[in-house]
Amino acid sequence: VAGITDATPSHKYIVYVPAGRWFECDLRGKPNVIIVGENREKTVLYCDGTSSNLTPSDYSYGADYSNKALNTLAGIYKHVFFATADLNVKNLTVECNDCKYCLHGDNVHFSSIVFDNCHFIAGTHVSYPIGLGLIGGQKVRITNSIIEYTTPDSFGVFSHNWNNQDSPCSLVLDKCYFKNCGFILADELGSEQDDLWML
């Protein structure tokens, strides 16, 4: 994904991910780039926060957290996906252990996050499978997916917005199955915008 520099609405890319378990940390999207797994349950992108694998040199949390062993960082700084641009993902599993979220979307630089036919699995020491901080017209749509804790725990989605919005946001969860968890923890709502949430 990082190597794609010429994606446009008329020149879109599909990044095909074959079946297998792929260790990933801090994956980010790009507009007009779609990430597609070969098989939802057999194509697994995972991050184990207890490993000594290094964070990327351009880690989304900044230089202080770049090129660091994951097992030296607090869980709040670890995730599989971090949306710093539009994300469009289909047909795979996103799994993490000792991380903050499987999917983290709390950044002003994306306008849209779309996950379809995916399986989010939060293992041990994970705050929530999905964590969202929405601002300024951002849209999140998760469809035909499973959102799961491996043991009974809190909520599948944690979401808040920001008090400096100039336009409403939307969060759509359509045909999703929540396993061993509640649906949504809505927190820090203070923008005075009429955000749209659809379950």
GROMACS .gro file of C-alpha atoms in nm:
model
  199
    1VAL     CA    1   0.000   0.000   0.000
    2ALA     CA    2   0.278   0.243   0.091
    3GLY     CA    3   0.439   0.188  -0.249
    4ILE     CA    4   0.130   0.295  -0.445
    5THR     CA    5   0.168   0.659  -0.546
    6ASP     CA    6  -0.059   0.703  -0.848
    7ALA     CA    7  -0.401   0.578  -0.737
    8THR     CA    8  -0.688   0.797  -0.860
    9PRO     CA    9  -1.065   0.753  -0.903
   10SER     CA   10  -0.998   0.645  -1.262
   11HIS     CA   11  -0.687   0.437  -1.175
   12LYS     CA   12  -0.774   0.225  -0.874
   13TYR     CA   13  -0.565  -0.051  -0.721
   14ILE     CA   14  -0.657  -0.381  -0.558
   15VAL     CA   15  -0.400  -0.520  -0.314
   16TYR     CA   16  -0.464  -0.894  -0.305
   17VAL     CA   17  -0.368  -1.077   0.015
   18PRO     CA   18  -0.344  -1.455  -0.019
   19ALA     CA   19  -0.447  -1.700   0.252
   20GLY     CA   20  -0.204  -1.716   0.545
   21ARG     CA   21  -0.119  -1.543   0.872
   22TRP     CA   22   0.053  -1.211   0.808
   23PHE     CA   23   0.212  -1.009   1.088
   24GLU     CA   24   0.122  -0.643   1.044
   25CYS     CA   25   0.141  -0.331   1.256
   26ASP     CA   26   0.020   0.020   1.170
   27LEU     CA   27  -0.131  -0.066   0.832
   28ARG     CA   28  -0.275   0.245   0.666
   29GLY     CA   29  -0.498   0.294   0.369
   30LYS     CA   30  -0.500   0.524   0.069
   31PRO     CA   31  -0.784   0.664  -0.138
   32ASN     CA   32  -0.869   0.446  -0.438
   33VAL     CA   33  -0.681   0.145  -0.296
   34ILE     CA   34  -0.876  -0.166  -0.192
   35ILE     CA   35  -0.723  -0.442   0.023
   36VAL     CA   36  -0.886  -0.779  -0.052
   37GLY     CA   37  -0.818  -1.110   0.120
   38GLU     CA   38  -0.842  -1.445  -0.055
   39ASN     CA   39  -1.063  -1.594   0.217
   40ARG     CA   40  -1.213  -1.421   0.520
   41GLU     CA   41  -1.118  -1.688   0.775
   42LYS     CA   42  -0.794  -1.801   0.611
   43THR     CA   43  -0.642  -1.460   0.534
   44VAL     CA   44  -0.540  -1.321   0.873
   45LEU     CA   45  -0.364  -0.992   0.939
   46TYR     CA   46  -0.251  -0.993   1.300
   47CYS     CA   47  -0.044  -0.795   1.547
   48ASP     CA   48   0.096  -0.954   1.862
   49GLY     CA   49   0.198  -0.676   2.096
   50THR     CA   50   0.412  -0.915   2.302
   51SER     CA   51   0.648  -0.977   2.008
   52SER     CA   52   0.986  -0.814   1.954
   53ASN     CA   53   0.895  -0.713   1.597
   54LEU     CA   54   0.976  -0.348   1.530
   55THR     CA   55   0.728  -0.071   1.459
   56PRO     CA   56   0.762   0.102   1.119
   57SER     CA   57   1.013   0.385   1.080
   58ASP     CA   58   0.722   0.621   1.005
   59TYR     CA   59   0.500   0.493   1.287
   60SER     CA   60   0.172   0.682   1.314
   61TYR     CA   61   0.244   0.782   1.675
   62GLY     CA   62   0.562   0.965   1.574
   63ALA     CA   63   0.940   0.936   1.600
   64ASP     CA   64   0.941   0.844   1.969
   65TYR     CA   65   0.757   0.520   1.882
   66SER     CA   66   0.928   0.438   1.550
   67ASN     CA   67   1.163   0.140   1.514
   68LYS     CA   68   1.075   0.016   1.861
   69ALA     CA   69   1.008  -0.342   1.966
   70LEU     CA   70   0.636  -0.383   2.012
   71ASN     CA   71   0.683  -0.551   2.349
   72THR     CA   72   0.848  -0.233   2.484
   73LEU     CA   73   0.545  -0.013   2.406
   74ALA     CA   74   0.231   0.029   2.613
   75GLY     CA   75  -0.074  -0.138   2.461
   76ILE     CA   76  -0.238   0.196   2.381
   77TYR     CA   77   0.020   0.253   2.105
   78LYS     CA   78  -0.035  -0.075   1.918
   79HIS     CA   79  -0.289  -0.183   1.653
   80VAL     CA   80  -0.319  -0.366   1.320
   81PHE     CA   81  -0.484  -0.086   1.119
   82PHE     CA   82  -0.455   0.286   1.184
   83ALA     CA   83  -0.657   0.503   0.946
   84THR     CA   84  -0.445   0.802   0.847
   85ALA     CA   85  -0.615   0.803   0.505
   86ASP     CA   86  -0.916   0.631   0.353
   87LEU     CA   87  -0.935   0.257   0.421
   88ASN     CA   88  -1.122   0.005   0.207
   89VAL     CA   89  -1.079  -0.357   0.320
   90LYS     CA   90  -1.264  -0.674   0.223
   91ASN     CA   91  -1.271  -1.045   0.294
   92LEU     CA   92  -1.012  -1.099   0.567
   93THR     CA   93  -0.959  -1.139   0.943
   94VAL     CA   94  -0.801  -0.868   1.159
   95GLU     CA   95  -0.667  -1.008   1.486
   96CYS     CA   96  -0.466  -0.860   1.769
   97ASN     CA   97  -0.330  -0.939   2.112
   98ASP     CA   98  -0.187  -0.693   2.367
   99CYS     CA   99  -0.291  -0.396   2.151
  100LYS     CA  100  -0.532  -0.106   2.184
  101TYR     CA  101  -0.753  -0.195   1.886
  102CYS     CA  102  -0.762  -0.418   1.579
  103LEU     CA  103  -0.883  -0.114   1.383
  104HIS     CA  104  -0.804   0.237   1.506
  105GLY     CA  105  -0.967   0.532   1.329
  106ASP     CA  106  -0.893   0.859   1.509
  107ASN     CA  107  -0.727   1.095   1.264
  108VAL     CA  108  -0.835   1.405   1.071
  109HIS     CA  109  -0.687   1.280   0.743
  110PHE     CA  110  -0.939   1.014   0.643
  111SER     CA  111  -1.284   1.071   0.500
  112SER     CA  112  -1.402   0.711   0.471
  113ILE     CA  113  -1.340   0.372   0.634
  114VAL     CA  114  -1.508   0.069   0.475
  115PHE     CA  115  -1.473  -0.291   0.594
  116ASP     CA  116  -1.684  -0.560   0.426
  117ASN     CA  117  -1.697  -0.932   0.503
  118CYS     CA  118  -1.426  -0.910   0.767
  119HIS     CA  119  -1.371  -1.075   1.106
  120PHE     CA  120  -1.226  -0.866   1.389
  121ILE     CA  121  -1.083  -1.073   1.674
  122ALA     CA  122  -0.967  -0.908   1.997
  123GLY     CA  123  -0.747  -1.139   2.201
  124THR     CA  124  -0.607  -1.075   2.548
  125HIS     CA  125  -0.530  -0.723   2.670
  126VAL     CA  126  -0.717  -0.545   2.388
  127SER     CA  127  -0.922  -0.235   2.470
  128TYR     CA  128  -1.183  -0.291   2.195
  129PRO     CA  129  -1.184  -0.465   1.857
  130ILE     CA  130  -1.267  -0.130   1.691
  131GLY     CA  131  -1.194   0.221   1.823
  132LEU     CA  132  -1.315   0.533   1.640
  133GLY     CA  133  -1.277   0.906   1.697
  134LEU     CA  134  -1.478   1.083   1.428
  135ILE     CA  135  -1.456   1.441   1.309
  136GLY     CA  136  -1.572   1.667   1.027
  137GLY     CA  137  -1.797   1.455   0.807
  138GLN     CA  138  -1.604   1.129   0.830
  139LYS     CA  139  -1.791   0.811   0.737
  140VAL     CA  140  -1.738   0.458   0.869
  141ARG     CA  141  -1.921   0.159   0.721
  142ILE     CA  142  -1.871  -0.197   0.844
  143THR     CA  143  -2.087  -0.462   0.675
  144ASN     CA  144  -2.132  -0.840   0.675
  145SER     CA  145  -1.867  -0.877   0.944
  146ILE     CA  146  -1.799  -1.048   1.277
  147ILE     CA  147  -1.674  -0.844   1.573
  148GLU     CA  148  -1.543  -1.070   1.846
  149TYR     CA  149  -1.364  -1.092   2.177
  150THR     CA  150  -1.204  -1.431   2.235
  151THR     CA  151  -1.345  -1.424   2.590
  152PRO     CA  152  -1.656  -1.236   2.706
  153ASP     CA  153  -1.564  -0.873   2.748
  154SER     CA  154  -1.691  -0.519   2.704
  155PHE     CA  155  -1.808  -0.368   2.373
  156GLY     CA  156  -1.721  -0.444   2.012
  157VAL     CA  157  -1.697  -0.080   1.905
  158PHE     CA  158  -1.581   0.223   2.102
  159SER     CA  159  -1.673   0.551   1.931
  160HIS     CA  160  -1.659   0.920   2.009
  161ASN     CA  161  -1.656   1.240   1.810
  162TRP     CA  162  -1.480   1.571   1.860
  163ASN     CA  163  -1.622   1.904   1.975
  164ASN     CA  164  -1.475   2.103   1.685
  165GLN     CA  165  -1.672   1.938   1.405
  166ASP     CA  166  -1.813   2.153   1.127
  167SER     CA  167  -2.025   1.875   0.973
  168PRO     CA  168  -2.187   1.551   1.095
  169CYS     CA  169  -2.023   1.209   1.082
  170SER     CA  170  -2.177   0.869   1.019
  171LEU     CA  171  -2.121   0.520   1.154
  172VAL     CA  172  -2.303   0.229   0.989
  173LEU     CA  173  -2.287  -0.129   1.119
  174ASP     CA  174  -2.492  -0.342   0.881
  175LYS     CA  175  -2.541  -0.719   0.902
  176CYS     CA  176  -2.269  -0.755   1.167
  177TYR     CA  177  -2.251  -1.028   1.429
  178PHE     CA  178  -2.112  -0.937   1.772
  179LYS     CA  179  -1.961  -1.232   1.959
  180ASN     CA  180  -1.879  -1.225   2.333
  181CYS     CA  181  -1.933  -0.848   2.350
  182GLY     CA  182  -2.190  -0.570   2.346
  183PHE     CA  183  -2.243  -0.344   2.049
  184ILE     CA  184  -2.119   0.013   2.095
  185LEU     CA  185  -1.979   0.223   2.376
  186ALA     CA  186  -2.065   0.581   2.282
  187ASP     CA  187  -1.837   0.825   2.461
  188GLU     CA  188  -1.732   1.190   2.457
  189LEU     CA  189  -2.017   1.309   2.239
  190GLY     CA  190  -2.004   1.686   2.241
  191SER     CA  191  -1.991   1.826   1.889
  192GLU     CA  192  -2.352   1.949   1.880
  193GLN     CA  193  -2.377   1.793   1.533
  194ASP     CA  194  -2.648   1.544   1.436
  195ASP     CA  195  -2.426   1.246   1.364
  196LEU     CA  196  -2.592   0.945   1.201
  197TRP     CA  197  -2.545   0.604   1.356
  198MET     CA  198  -2.720   0.308   1.193
  199LEU     CA  199  -2.731  -0.043   1.341
   0.00000   0.00000   0.00000
